[in-house]
């Protein structure tokens, strides 16, 4: 598992359309799914399995720094960062799917704890609202409400943490949500 930070030039518009980023990353990785996040309009962070020549694969990439993804051992103290899409499902009646709505700020910490509680003991959580990720599909526009979670934690279960880091957290993973980054202290 590899994690790459891509620097984009000023004129690259890809970071403004989450559907375009999704399509472009799938093309660059020969259809293999990736997790990605756009912490700002000048950078993409991508978690992928196989090496990619990102400068050739994506127009507008000026620098690509790829490192092996480290999974800290149980009981390790870490800093973490996650751009998440905390949503709640509202009951719509029997035999109907729940309607997904953005979680209110007072529910963000609970949402994060439910998602990572098997892998991490969270010591601190800071949630900051980011601009929504918008994507254009031929028949509709997708909007994912993004929250940047940061804080400190202790690894409870290394295997559970690895699963979270490989598969992502929550919904909207194809559109720039769900990538968990950890750094051992």
PDB file of N, CA and C in Angstrom, residues 71-164:
ATOM      1  N   UNK A  71       1.635   1.124   8.946  1.00  0.00           N
ATOM      2  CA  UNK A  71       0.536   0.823   9.863  1.00  0.00           C
ATOM      3  C   UNK A  71       1.134   0.708  11.263  1.00  0.00           C
ATOM      4  N   UNK A  72       0.890   1.668  12.140  1.00  0.00           N
ATOM      5  CA  UNK A  72       1.468   1.599  13.487  1.00  0.00           C
ATOM      6  C   UNK A  72       0.974   0.375  14.261  1.00  0.00           C
ATOM      7  N   UNK A  73       1.822  -0.129  15.142  1.00  0.00           N
ATOM      8  CA  UNK A  73       1.498  -1.312  15.951  1.00  0.00           C
ATOM      9  C   UNK A  73       0.506  -0.950  17.051  1.00  0.00           C
ATOM     10  N   UNK A  74      -0.111  -1.984  17.619  1.00  0.00           N
ATOM     11  CA  UNK A  74      -1.025  -1.786  18.745  1.00  0.00           C
ATOM     12  C   UNK A  74      -0.296  -1.064  19.871  1.00  0.00           C
ATOM     13  N   UNK A  75      -0.988  -0.184  20.538  1.00  0.00           N
ATOM     14  CA  UNK A  75      -0.542   0.654  21.656  1.00  0.00           C
ATOM     15  C   UNK A  75       0.318   1.844  21.216  1.00  0.00           C
ATOM     16  N   UNK A  76       0.567   2.004  19.924  1.00  0.00           N
ATOM     17  CA  UNK A  76       1.311   3.173  19.440  1.00  0.00           C
ATOM     18  C   UNK A  76       0.435   4.418  19.545  1.00  0.00           C
ATOM     19  N   UNK A  77       1.055   5.530  19.919  1.00  0.00           N
ATOM     20  CA  UNK A  77       0.353   6.818  19.954  1.00  0.00           C
ATOM     21  C   UNK A  77       0.514   7.476  18.584  1.00  0.00           C
ATOM     22  N   UNK A  78      -0.588   8.029  18.075  1.00  0.00           N
ATOM     23  CA  UNK A  78      -0.576   8.579  16.717  1.00  0.00           C
ATOM     24  C   UNK A  78      -1.297   9.920  16.651  1.00  0.00           C
ATOM     25  N   UNK A  79      -0.963  10.673  15.615  1.00  0.00           N
ATOM     26  CA  UNK A  79      -1.798  11.769  15.129  1.00  0.00           C
ATOM     27  C   UNK A  79      -2.584  11.194  13.962  1.00  0.00           C
ATOM     28  N   UNK A  80      -3.813  11.627  13.780  1.00  0.00           N
ATOM     29  CA  UNK A  80      -4.601  11.146  12.649  1.00  0.00           C
ATOM     30  C   UNK A  80      -5.264  12.325  11.945  1.00  0.00           C
ATOM     31  N   UNK A  81      -5.590  12.097  10.682  1.00  0.00           N
ATOM     32  CA  UNK A  81      -6.358  13.063   9.899  1.00  0.00           C
ATOM     33  C   UNK A  81      -7.276  12.277   8.969  1.00  0.00           C
ATOM     34  N   UNK A  82      -8.484  12.767   8.817  1.00  0.00           N
ATOM     35  CA  UNK A  82      -9.485  12.113   7.971  1.00  0.00           C
ATOM     36  C   UNK A  82     -10.393  13.189   7.407  1.00  0.00           C
ATOM     37  N   UNK A  83     -10.576  13.180   6.095  1.00  0.00           N
ATOM     38  CA  UNK A  83     -11.638  13.992   5.517  1.00  0.00           C
ATOM     39  C   UNK A  83     -12.815  13.043   5.378  1.00  0.00           C
ATOM     40  N   UNK A  84     -13.803  13.245   6.237  1.00  0.00           N
ATOM     41  CA  UNK A  84     -14.949  12.341   6.292  1.00  0.00           C
ATOM     42  C   UNK A  84     -16.212  12.999   5.772  1.00  0.00           C
ATOM     43  N   UNK A  85     -17.211  12.166   5.545  1.00  0.00           N
ATOM     44  CA  UNK A  85     -18.519  12.602   5.083  1.00  0.00           C
ATOM     45  C   UNK A  85     -19.550  12.066   6.070  1.00  0.00           C
ATOM     46  N   UNK A  86     -19.641  12.674   7.275  1.00  0.00           N
ATOM     47  CA  UNK A  86     -20.560  12.132   8.271  1.00  0.00           C
ATOM     48  C   UNK A  86     -22.018  12.348   7.867  1.00  0.00           C
ATOM     49  N   UNK A  87     -22.703  11.248   7.664  1.00  0.00           N
ATOM     50  CA  UNK A  87     -24.110  11.314   7.283  1.00  0.00           C
ATOM     51  C   UNK A  87     -24.929  10.463   8.237  1.00  0.00           C
ATOM     52  N   UNK A  88     -26.197  10.783   8.303  1.00  0.00           N
ATOM     53  CA  UNK A  88     -27.161  10.002   9.064  1.00  0.00           C
ATOM     54  C   UNK A  88     -28.240   9.535   8.100  1.00  0.00           C
ATOM     55  N   UNK A  89     -28.831   8.413   8.394  1.00  0.00           N
ATOM     56  CA  UNK A  89     -29.908   7.879   7.577  1.00  0.00           C
ATOM     57  C   UNK A  89     -31.224   8.084   8.323  1.00  0.00           C
ATOM     58  N   UNK A  90     -32.144   8.837   7.723  1.00  0.00           N
ATOM     59  CA  UNK A  90     -33.431   9.109   8.352  1.00  0.00           C
ATOM     60  C   UNK A  90     -34.450   8.060   7.919  1.00  0.00           C
ATOM     61  N   UNK A  91     -35.167   7.535   8.890  1.00  0.00           N
ATOM     62  CA  UNK A  91     -36.171   6.499   8.650  1.00  0.00           C
ATOM     63  C   UNK A  91     -37.250   7.028   7.710  1.00  0.00           C
ATOM     64  N   UNK A  92     -37.591   6.245   6.679  1.00  0.00           N
ATOM     65  CA  UNK A  92     -38.587   6.636   5.685  1.00  0.00           C
ATOM     66  C   UNK A  92     -39.811   5.723   5.687  1.00  0.00           C
ATOM     67  N   UNK A  93     -39.858   4.822   6.637  1.00  0.00           N
ATOM     68  CA  UNK A  93     -40.982   3.892   6.686  1.00  0.00           C
ATOM     69  C   UNK A  93     -40.528   2.493   6.332  1.00  0.00           C
ATOM     70  N   UNK A  94     -41.422   1.506   6.560  1.00  0.00           N
ATOM     71  CA  UNK A  94     -41.050   0.118   6.276  1.00  0.00           C
ATOM     72  C   UNK A  94     -40.789  -0.100   4.782  1.00  0.00           C
ATOM     73  N   UNK A  95     -39.823  -0.950   4.503  1.00  0.00           N
ATOM     74  CA  UNK A  95     -39.458  -1.333   3.129  1.00  0.00           C
ATOM     75  C   UNK A  95     -38.966  -0.167   2.273  1.00  0.00           C
ATOM     76  N   UNK A  96     -38.471   0.894   2.913  1.00  0.00           N
ATOM     77  CA  UNK A  96     -37.906   2.019   2.173  1.00  0.00           C
ATOM     78  C   UNK A  96     -36.515   2.300   2.705  1.00  0.00           C
ATOM     79  N   UNK A  97     -35.625   2.688   1.809  1.00  0.00           N
ATOM     80  CA  UNK A  97     -34.279   3.075   2.225  1.00  0.00           C
ATOM     81  C   UNK A  97     -34.340   4.379   2.999  1.00  0.00           C
ATOM     82  N   UNK A  98     -33.470   4.486   3.986  1.00  0.00           N
ATOM     83  CA  UNK A  98     -33.388   5.731   4.737  1.00  0.00           C
ATOM     84  C   UNK A  98     -32.819   6.843   3.876  1.00  0.00           C
ATOM     85  N   UNK A  99     -33.263   8.055   4.131  1.00  0.00           N
ATOM     86  CA  UNK A  99     -32.757   9.211   3.396  1.00  0.00           C
ATOM     87  C   UNK A  99     -31.474   9.687   4.072  1.00  0.00           C
ATOM     88  N   UNK A 100     -30.400   9.792   3.298  1.00  0.00           N
ATOM     89  CA  UNK A 100     -29.113  10.223   3.840  1.00  0.00           C
ATOM     90  C   UNK A 100     -29.072  11.743   3.916  1.00  0.00           C
ATOM     91  N   UNK A 101     -28.700  12.230   5.106  1.00  0.00           N
ATOM     92  CA  UNK A 101     -28.575  13.666   5.320  1.00  0.00           C
ATOM     93  C   UNK A 101     -27.271  13.940   6.065  1.00  0.00           C
ATOM     94  N   UNK A 102     -26.674  15.111   5.861  1.00  0.00           N
ATOM     95  CA  UNK A 102     -25.443  15.433   6.592  1.00  0.00           C
ATOM     96  C   UNK A 102     -25.698  15.443   8.100  1.00  0.00           C
ATOM     97  N   UNK A 103     -24.774  14.873   8.844  1.00  0.00           N
ATOM     98  CA  UNK A 103     -24.885  14.876  10.307  1.00  0.00           C
ATOM     99  C   UNK A 103     -24.655  16.295  10.822  1.00  0.00           C
ATOM    100  N   UNK A 104     -25.422  16.724  11.828  1.00  0.00           N
ATOM    101  CA  UNK A 104     -25.166  18.042  12.418  1.00  0.00           C
ATOM    102  C   UNK A 104     -23.860  18.016  13.209  1.00  0.00           C
ATOM    103  N   UNK A 105     -23.242  19.175  13.426  1.00  0.00           N
ATOM    104  CA  UNK A 105     -21.943  19.215  14.111  1.00  0.00           C
ATOM    105  C   UNK A 105     -21.908  18.487  15.448  1.00  0.00           C
ATOM    106  N   UNK A 106     -22.986  18.498  16.206  1.00  0.00           N
ATOM    107  CA  UNK A 106     -22.976  17.825  17.506  1.00  0.00           C
ATOM    108  C   UNK A 106     -22.924  16.302  17.382  1.00  0.00           C
ATOM    109  N   UNK A 107     -23.134  15.755  16.183  1.00  0.00           N
ATOM    110  CA  UNK A 107     -23.076  14.304  15.959  1.00  0.00           C
ATOM    111  C   UNK A 107     -21.765  13.851  15.305  1.00  0.00           C
ATOM    112  N   UNK A 108     -20.908  14.802  14.910  1.00  0.00           N
ATOM    113  CA  UNK A 108     -19.678  14.447  14.199  1.00  0.00           C
ATOM    114  C   UNK A 108     -18.788  13.524  15.012  1.00  0.00           C
ATOM    115  N   UNK A 109     -18.522  13.849  16.262  1.00  0.00           N
ATOM    116  CA  UNK A 109     -17.613  13.031  17.078  1.00  0.00           C
ATOM    117  C   UNK A 109     -18.151  11.620  17.269  1.00  0.00           C
ATOM    118  N   UNK A 110     -19.457  11.519  17.499  1.00  0.00           N
ATOM    119  CA  UNK A 110     -20.090  10.205  17.656  1.00  0.00           C
ATOM    120  C   UNK A 110     -19.945   9.385  16.373  1.00  0.00           C
ATOM    121  N   UNK A 111     -20.148  10.041  15.227  1.00  0.00           N
ATOM    122  CA  UNK A 111     -20.009   9.366  13.938  1.00  0.00           C
ATOM    123  C   UNK A 111     -18.593   8.815  13.786  1.00  0.00           C
ATOM    124  N   UNK A 112     -17.582   9.637  14.088  1.00  0.00           N
ATOM    125  CA  UNK A 112     -16.192   9.204  13.958  1.00  0.00           C
ATOM    126  C   UNK A 112     -15.884   8.063  14.923  1.00  0.00           C
ATOM    127  N   UNK A 113     -16.341   8.177  16.149  1.00  0.00           N
ATOM    128  CA  UNK A 113     -16.089   7.128  17.149  1.00  0.00           C
ATOM    129  C   UNK A 113     -16.672   5.785  16.698  1.00  0.00           C
ATOM    130  N   UNK A 114     -17.875   5.808  16.123  1.00  0.00           N
ATOM    131  CA  UNK A 114     -18.483   4.559  15.627  1.00  0.00           C
ATOM    132  C   UNK A 114     -17.657   3.947  14.496  1.00  0.00           C
ATOM    133  N   UNK A 115     -17.075   4.784  13.657  1.00  0.00           N
ATOM    134  CA  UNK A 115     -16.343   4.282  12.494  1.00  0.00           C
ATOM    135  C   UNK A 115     -14.965   3.730  12.849  1.00  0.00           C
ATOM    136  N   UNK A 116     -14.274   4.340  13.809  1.00  0.00           N
ATOM    137  CA  UNK A 116     -12.888   3.943  14.087  1.00  0.00           C
ATOM    138  C   UNK A 116     -12.699   3.297  15.452  1.00  0.00           C
ATOM    139  N   UNK A 117     -13.756   3.176  16.231  1.00  0.00           N
ATOM    140  CA  UNK A 117     -13.657   2.695  17.610  1.00  0.00           C
ATOM    141  C   UNK A 117     -13.047   1.320  17.773  1.00  0.00           C
ATOM    142  N   UNK A 118     -13.176   0.440  16.782  1.00  0.00           N
ATOM    143  CA  UNK A 118     -12.567  -0.892  16.885  1.00  0.00           C
ATOM    144  C   UNK A 118     -11.052  -0.846  16.728  1.00  0.00           C
ATOM    145  N   UNK A 119     -10.553   0.175  16.046  1.00  0.00           N
ATOM    146  CA  UNK A 119      -9.125   0.251  15.740  1.00  0.00           C
ATOM    147  C   UNK A 119      -8.364   1.242  16.613  1.00  0.00           C
ATOM    148  N   UNK A 120      -9.037   2.309  17.040  1.00  0.00           N
ATOM    149  CA  UNK A 120      -8.349   3.398  17.736  1.00  0.00           C
ATOM    150  C   UNK A 120      -9.070   3.801  19.019  1.00  0.00           C
ATOM    151  N   UNK A 121      -8.293   4.160  20.030  1.00  0.00           N
ATOM    152  CA  UNK A 121      -8.811   4.874  21.200  1.00  0.00           C
ATOM    153  C   UNK A 121      -8.562   6.349  20.927  1.00  0.00           C
ATOM    154  N   UNK A 122      -9.620   7.102  20.671  1.00  0.00           N
ATOM    155  CA  UNK A 122      -9.475   8.513  20.347  1.00  0.00           C
ATOM    156  C   UNK A 122      -9.286   9.320  21.625  1.00  0.00           C
ATOM    157  N   UNK A 123      -8.214  10.115  21.681  1.00  0.00           N
ATOM    158  CA  UNK A 123      -7.954  10.978  22.828  1.00  0.00           C
ATOM    159  C   UNK A 123      -8.451  12.392  22.576  1.00  0.00           C
ATOM    160  N   UNK A 124      -8.392  12.820  21.325  1.00  0.00           N
ATOM    161  CA  UNK A 124      -8.895  14.150  20.974  1.00  0.00           C
ATOM    162  C   UNK A 124      -9.470  14.099  19.566  1.00  0.00           C
ATOM    163  N   UNK A 125     -10.499  14.915  19.359  1.00  0.00           N
ATOM    164  CA  UNK A 125     -11.139  15.020  18.048  1.00  0.00           C
ATOM    165  C   UNK A 125     -11.380  16.493  17.774  1.00  0.00           C
ATOM    166  N   UNK A 126     -10.906  16.952  16.623  1.00  0.00           N
ATOM    167  CA  UNK A 126     -11.198  18.306  16.173  1.00  0.00           C
ATOM    168  C   UNK A 126     -11.847  18.180  14.808  1.00  0.00           C
ATOM    169  N   UNK A 127     -13.066  18.665  14.666  1.00  0.00           N
ATOM    170  CA  UNK A 127     -13.775  18.597  13.386  1.00  0.00           C
ATOM    171  C   UNK A 127     -13.939  19.981  12.796  1.00  0.00           C
ATOM    172  N   UNK A 128     -13.506  20.141  11.549  1.00  0.00           N
ATOM    173  CA  UNK A 128     -13.593  21.421  10.854  1.00  0.00           C
ATOM    174  C   UNK A 128     -14.305  21.210   9.528  1.00  0.00           C
ATOM    175  N   UNK A 129     -15.331  22.011   9.297  1.00  0.00           N
ATOM    176  CA  UNK A 129     -16.075  21.900   8.037  1.00  0.00           C
ATOM    177  C   UNK A 129     -15.211  22.422   6.883  1.00  0.00           C
ATOM    178  N   UNK A 130     -15.150  21.640   5.806  1.00  0.00           N
ATOM    179  CA  UNK A 130     -14.463  22.043   4.579  1.00  0.00           C
ATOM    180  C   UNK A 130     -15.515  22.368   3.528  1.00  0.00           C
ATOM    181  N   UNK A 131     -15.135  23.046   2.449  1.00  0.00           N
ATOM    182  CA  UNK A 131     -16.101  23.249   1.368  1.00  0.00           C
ATOM    183  C   UNK A 131     -16.579  21.896   0.848  1.00  0.00           C
ATOM    184  N   UNK A 132     -17.842  21.803   0.432  1.00  0.00           N
ATOM    185  CA  UNK A 132     -18.341  20.515  -0.059  1.00  0.00           C
ATOM    186  C   UNK A 132     -17.613  20.087  -1.332  1.00  0.00           C
ATOM    187  N   UNK A 133     -17.516  18.771  -1.510  1.00  0.00           N
ATOM    188  CA  UNK A 133     -16.960  18.219  -2.752  1.00  0.00           C
ATOM    189  C   UNK A 133     -18.118  18.097  -3.732  1.00  0.00           C
ATOM    190  N   UNK A 134     -17.978  18.730  -4.879  1.00  0.00           N
ATOM    191  CA  UNK A 134     -19.042  18.702  -5.881  1.00  0.00           C
ATOM    192  C   UNK A 134     -18.540  17.976  -7.109  1.00  0.00           C
ATOM    193  N   UNK A 135     -19.405  17.161  -7.664  1.00  0.00           N
ATOM    194  CA  UNK A 135     -19.078  16.433  -8.877  1.00  0.00           C
ATOM    195  C   UNK A 135     -20.194  16.563  -9.883  1.00  0.00           C
ATOM    196  N   UNK A 136     -19.835  16.587 -11.138  1.00  0.00           N
ATOM    197  CA  UNK A 136     -20.839  16.725 -12.192  1.00  0.00           C
ATOM    198  C   UNK A 136     -20.952  15.410 -12.948  1.00  0.00           C
ATOM    199  N   UNK A 137     -22.142  14.833 -12.905  1.00  0.00           N
ATOM    200  CA  UNK A 137     -22.458  13.662 -13.711  1.00  0.00           C
ATOM    201  C   UNK A 137     -23.392  14.142 -14.817  1.00  0.00           C
ATOM    202  N   UNK A 138     -23.525  13.356 -15.887  1.00  0.00           N
ATOM    203  CA  UNK A 138     -24.396  13.820 -16.976  1.00  0.00           C
ATOM    204  C   UNK A 138     -25.829  14.135 -16.530  1.00  0.00           C
ATOM    205  N   UNK A 139     -26.359  13.370 -15.590  1.00  0.00           N
ATOM    206  CA  UNK A 139     -27.760  13.540 -15.218  1.00  0.00           C
ATOM    207  C   UNK A 139     -27.978  14.276 -13.900  1.00  0.00           C
ATOM    208  N   UNK A 140     -26.896  14.570 -13.165  1.00  0.00           N
ATOM    209  CA  UNK A 140     -27.065  15.205 -11.857  1.00  0.00           C
ATOM    210  C   UNK A 140     -25.741  15.724 -11.316  1.00  0.00           C
ATOM    211  N   UNK A 141     -25.836  16.451 -10.221  1.00  0.00           N
ATOM    212  CA  UNK A 141     -24.636  16.906  -9.515  1.00  0.00           C
ATOM    213  C   UNK A 141     -24.579  16.177  -8.178  1.00  0.00           C
ATOM    214  N   UNK A 142     -23.385  15.701  -7.807  1.00  0.00           N
ATOM    215  CA  UNK A 142     -23.215  15.062  -6.505  1.00  0.00           C
ATOM    216  C   UNK A 142     -22.572  16.065  -5.557  1.00  0.00           C
ATOM    217  N   UNK A 143     -23.017  16.030  -4.307  1.00  0.00           N
ATOM    218  CA  UNK A 143     -22.456  16.912  -3.283  1.00  0.00           C
ATOM    219  C   UNK A 143     -22.150  16.071  -2.061  1.00  0.00           C
ATOM    220  N   UNK A 144     -20.913  16.151  -1.590  1.00  0.00           N
ATOM    221  CA  UNK A 144     -20.506  15.455  -0.370  1.00  0.00           C
ATOM    222  C   UNK A 144     -20.027  16.503   0.629  1.00  0.00           C
ATOM    223  N   UNK A 145     -20.682  16.538   1.779  1.00  0.00           N
ATOM    224  CA  UNK A 145     -20.317  17.475   2.840  1.00  0.00           C
ATOM    225  C   UNK A 145     -19.092  16.919   3.553  1.00  0.00           C
ATOM    226  N   UNK A 146     -17.997  17.669   3.518  1.00  0.00           N
ATOM    227  CA  UNK A 146     -16.718  17.170   4.026  1.00  0.00           C
ATOM    228  C   UNK A 146     -16.361  17.809   5.362  1.00  0.00           C
ATOM    229  N   UNK A 147     -15.866  16.963   6.260  1.00  0.00           N
ATOM    230  CA  UNK A 147     -15.390  17.414   7.560  1.00  0.00           C
ATOM    231  C   UNK A 147     -13.962  16.908   7.719  1.00  0.00           C
ATOM    232  N   UNK A 148     -13.049  17.800   8.074  1.00  0.00           N
ATOM    233  CA  UNK A 148     -11.673  17.412   8.359  1.00  0.00           C
ATOM    234  C   UNK A 148     -11.577  17.085   9.844  1.00  0.00           C
ATOM    235  N   UNK A 149     -11.355  15.812  10.147  1.00  0.00           N
ATOM    236  CA  UNK A 149     -11.150  15.362  11.521  1.00  0.00           C
ATOM    237  C   UNK A 149      -9.652  15.229  11.764  1.00  0.00           C
ATOM    238  N   UNK A 150      -9.168  15.792  12.847  1.00  0.00           N
ATOM    239  CA  UNK A 150      -7.776  15.619  13.256  1.00  0.00           C
ATOM    240  C   UNK A 150      -7.750  15.371  14.756  1.00  0.00           C
ATOM    241  N   UNK A 151      -6.676  14.771  15.218  1.00  0.00           N
ATOM    242  CA  UNK A 151      -6.543  14.556  16.653  1.00  0.00           C
ATOM    243  C   UNK A 151      -5.466  13.547  16.969  1.00  0.00           C
ATOM    244  N   UNK A 152      -5.496  13.093  18.221  1.00  0.00           N
ATOM    245  CA  UNK A 152      -4.542  12.088  18.703  1.00  0.00           C
ATOM    246  C   UNK A 152      -5.303  10.859  19.148  1.00  0.00           C
ATOM    247  N   UNK A 153      -4.625   9.719  19.024  1.00  0.00           N
ATOM    248  CA  UNK A 153      -5.251   8.449  19.388  1.00  0.00           C
ATOM    249  C   UNK A 153      -4.171   7.443  19.744  1.00  0.00           C
ATOM    250  N   UNK A 154      -4.612   6.322  20.281  1.00  0.00           N
ATOM    251  CA  UNK A 154      -3.750   5.169  20.519  1.00  0.00           C
ATOM    252  C   UNK A 154      -4.309   4.019  19.704  1.00  0.00           C
ATOM    253  N   UNK A 155      -3.420   3.282  19.038  1.00  0.00           N
ATOM    254  CA  UNK A 155      -3.860   2.142  18.233  1.00  0.00           C
ATOM    255  C   UNK A 155      -4.313   1.028  19.170  1.00  0.00           C
ATOM    256  N   UNK A 156      -5.541   0.580  18.969  1.00  0.00           N
ATOM    257  CA  UNK A 156      -6.121  -0.496  19.763  1.00  0.00           C
ATOM    258  C   UNK A 156      -5.881  -1.841  19.075  1.00  0.00           C
ATOM    259  N   UNK A 157      -6.071  -1.870  17.753  1.00  0.00           N
ATOM    260  CA  UNK A 157      -5.978  -3.113  16.987  1.00  0.00           C
ATOM    261  C   UNK A 157      -5.334  -2.796  15.633  1.00  0.00           C
ATOM    262  N   UNK A 158      -4.111  -3.289  15.418  1.00  0.00           N
ATOM    263  CA  UNK A 158      -3.383  -2.981  14.187  1.00  0.00           C
ATOM    264  C   UNK A 158      -4.095  -3.529  12.952  1.00  0.00           C
ATOM    265  N   UNK A 159      -4.645  -4.742  13.033  1.00  0.00           N
ATOM    266  CA  UNK A 159      -5.342  -5.317  11.878  1.00  0.00           C
ATOM    267  C   UNK A 159      -6.584  -4.505  11.517  1.00  0.00           C
ATOM    268  N   UNK A 160      -7.339  -4.086  12.529  1.00  0.00           N
ATOM    269  CA  UNK A 160      -8.527  -3.266  12.272  1.00  0.00           C
ATOM    270  C   UNK A 160      -8.125  -1.924  11.663  1.00  0.00           C
ATOM    271  N   UNK A 161      -7.017  -1.351  12.139  1.00  0.00           N
ATOM    272  CA  UNK A 161      -6.525  -0.093  11.577  1.00  0.00           C
ATOM    273  C   UNK A 161      -6.114  -0.281  10.122  1.00  0.00           C
ATOM    274  N   UNK A 162      -5.436  -1.371   9.818  1.00  0.00           N
ATOM    275  CA  UNK A 162      -5.033  -1.631   8.440  1.00  0.00           C
ATOM    276  C   UNK A 162      -6.254  -1.745   7.534  1.00  0.00           C
ATOM    277  N   UNK A 163      -7.293  -2.420   8.006  1.00  0.00           N
ATOM    278  CA  UNK A 163      -8.523  -2.544   7.220  1.00  0.00           C
ATOM    279  C   UNK A 163      -9.121  -1.169   6.938  1.00  0.00           C
ATOM    280  N   UNK A 164      -9.175  -0.311   7.949  1.00  0.00           N
ATOM    281  CA  UNK A 164      -9.702   1.047   7.750  1.00  0.00           C
ATOM    282  C   UNK A 164      -8.856   1.831   6.754  1.00  0.00           C
TER     283      UNK A 164
END
